């Protein structure tokens, strides 16, 4: 038990020093294996390799690649223009455009960082040029980027599905309604804030202008339909859908919109490889960490401890959500899922909570975490994009976390918000 405390405390100490997440997880795990002495070295290595050697995880590099390609192929600019023609004239103007564009882009990339770094650049530039208050511009761009990992396809959902042995297809379907609720709640807040902050409106587009914009963005808007339609109708698996999304993005950038240069393509490949290596390094390190926790029966101990304090279903869910929110503030999303899913799944089974419902709940908690100091990744991305301090981004984002928390509460209280579409599409 002493070694387990060393493992957990060592993780947070190393995270606090700023060491890369994969090393912060891997180093204490390897020290545990060496000091314990009862675990053969080859078993530890096989556990780590086995964590990455899973077919659904092949989707991760392709979804990352697809997101990067969308940002250089002319897709994001067309999505933003189309969204502006639709809702730019409504009270709140480009704030609504920001959210709608993120909802559409979420159906292509499934990553908050791709949204914040790619589409976010266009959104912030346009809103600043139109004279929008920076508090609104930066805050809504940060908050809307969290829709990406909720609405399918989602890289984070793939990782959760692998760890929890859940259906990727069901998880994808489960994220649609919560993602739309997130977008709707953010738009409602923007509408209510419009009287307090400078938010110029775009001229109301005519039907002809909307039609022209939709024609220009048609192939980009077709992307979510191809990906999700193919998955839900059983034409291809989520892993194959990720590869198809990458190929389609290349076709759009190189042959239809013709805005993708060789240099930009090379940079997209390089960035995708770098991000994939980082993600998979975290996965293999966290797999060993989680295996050690399971070996020491930590999940069962956590479940027993919580159930010994209360049997109340809602109090337990409140405690788990609070833990997830706090962890999301300090730990990277992929690492959090790899470590915490094996800990909480036994408790979810005892409570009778569907793993798909818990998955959406967990991902939303962690998405809120990436909007909060001290380690919110979206804060750092937008700090670079907007050329302001991380503290300023965090301050501007705080008010936009409230609608996300409201959606989280709805999901916790009403599981059918996540389970209705999976049951409708795939059956009970």
Short mmCIF file of N, CA and C in Angstrom, two decimals, residues 55-56 59 63 153 158 168-169 172 227 231 236-243:
data_model
loop_
_atom_site.label_atom_id
_atom_site.label_comp_id
_atom_site.label_asym_id
_atom_site.label_seq_id
_atom_site.Cartn_x
_atom_site.Cartn_y
_atom_site.Cartn_z
N UNK A 55 -7.10 -2.06 -32.11
CA UNK A 55 -7.58 -1.61 -33.42
C UNK A 55 -8.29 -0.26 -33.39
N UNK A 56 -9.24 -0.01 -32.45
CA UNK A 56 -9.93 1.29 -32.47
C UNK A 56 -8.99 2.49 -32.32
N UNK A 59 -7.84 4.95 -35.09
CA UNK A 59 -8.62 6.12 -35.49
C UNK A 59 -7.97 7.42 -35.03
N UNK A 63 -7.95 10.92 -37.11
CA UNK A 63 -8.79 12.05 -36.71
C UNK A 63 -7.95 13.30 -36.45
N UNK A 153 -17.34 12.97 -34.84
CA UNK A 153 -16.44 11.96 -34.26
C UNK A 153 -15.57 12.58 -33.18
N UNK A 158 -13.13 7.72 -28.52
CA UNK A 158 -12.50 6.47 -28.98
C UNK A 158 -11.63 5.89 -27.86
N UNK A 168 -17.86 2.20 -29.61
CA UNK A 168 -17.51 3.51 -30.14
C UNK A 168 -18.71 4.15 -30.83
N UNK A 169 -19.45 3.35 -31.59
CA UNK A 169 -20.62 3.85 -32.30
C UNK A 169 -21.67 4.41 -31.34
N UNK A 172 -20.46 7.69 -29.90
CA UNK A 172 -20.60 8.77 -30.88
C UNK A 172 -22.04 9.27 -30.91
N UNK A 227 -19.09 11.08 -42.55
CA UNK A 227 -18.48 10.37 -41.42
C UNK A 227 -19.55 9.67 -40.57
N UNK A 231 -20.90 5.62 -40.37
CA UNK A 231 -20.80 4.85 -39.13
C UNK A 231 -22.17 4.31 -38.70
N UNK A 236 -19.06 1.73 -42.71
CA UNK A 236 -17.68 1.52 -42.27
C UNK A 236 -17.60 1.73 -40.76
N UNK A 237 -16.51 1.25 -40.18
CA UNK A 237 -16.31 1.37 -38.73
C UNK A 237 -15.81 2.77 -38.40
N UNK A 238 -15.87 3.16 -37.12
CA UNK A 238 -15.32 4.47 -36.74
C UNK A 238 -13.85 4.63 -37.11
N UNK A 239 -13.08 3.55 -37.02
CA UNK A 239 -11.67 3.61 -37.40
C UNK A 239 -11.52 3.88 -38.89
N UNK A 240 -12.30 3.19 -39.69
CA UNK A 240 -12.27 3.42 -41.14
C UNK A 240 -12.79 4.81 -41.48
N UNK A 241 -13.76 5.30 -40.69
CA UNK A 241 -14.32 6.64 -40.92
C UNK A 241 -13.24 7.70 -40.72
N UNK A 242 -12.35 7.48 -39.77
CA UNK A 242 -11.27 8.45 -39.53
C UNK A 242 -10.35 8.54 -40.75
N UNK A 243 -10.03 7.39 -41.33
CA UNK A 243 -9.17 7.38 -42.52
C UNK A 243 -9.88 8.05 -43.70
#
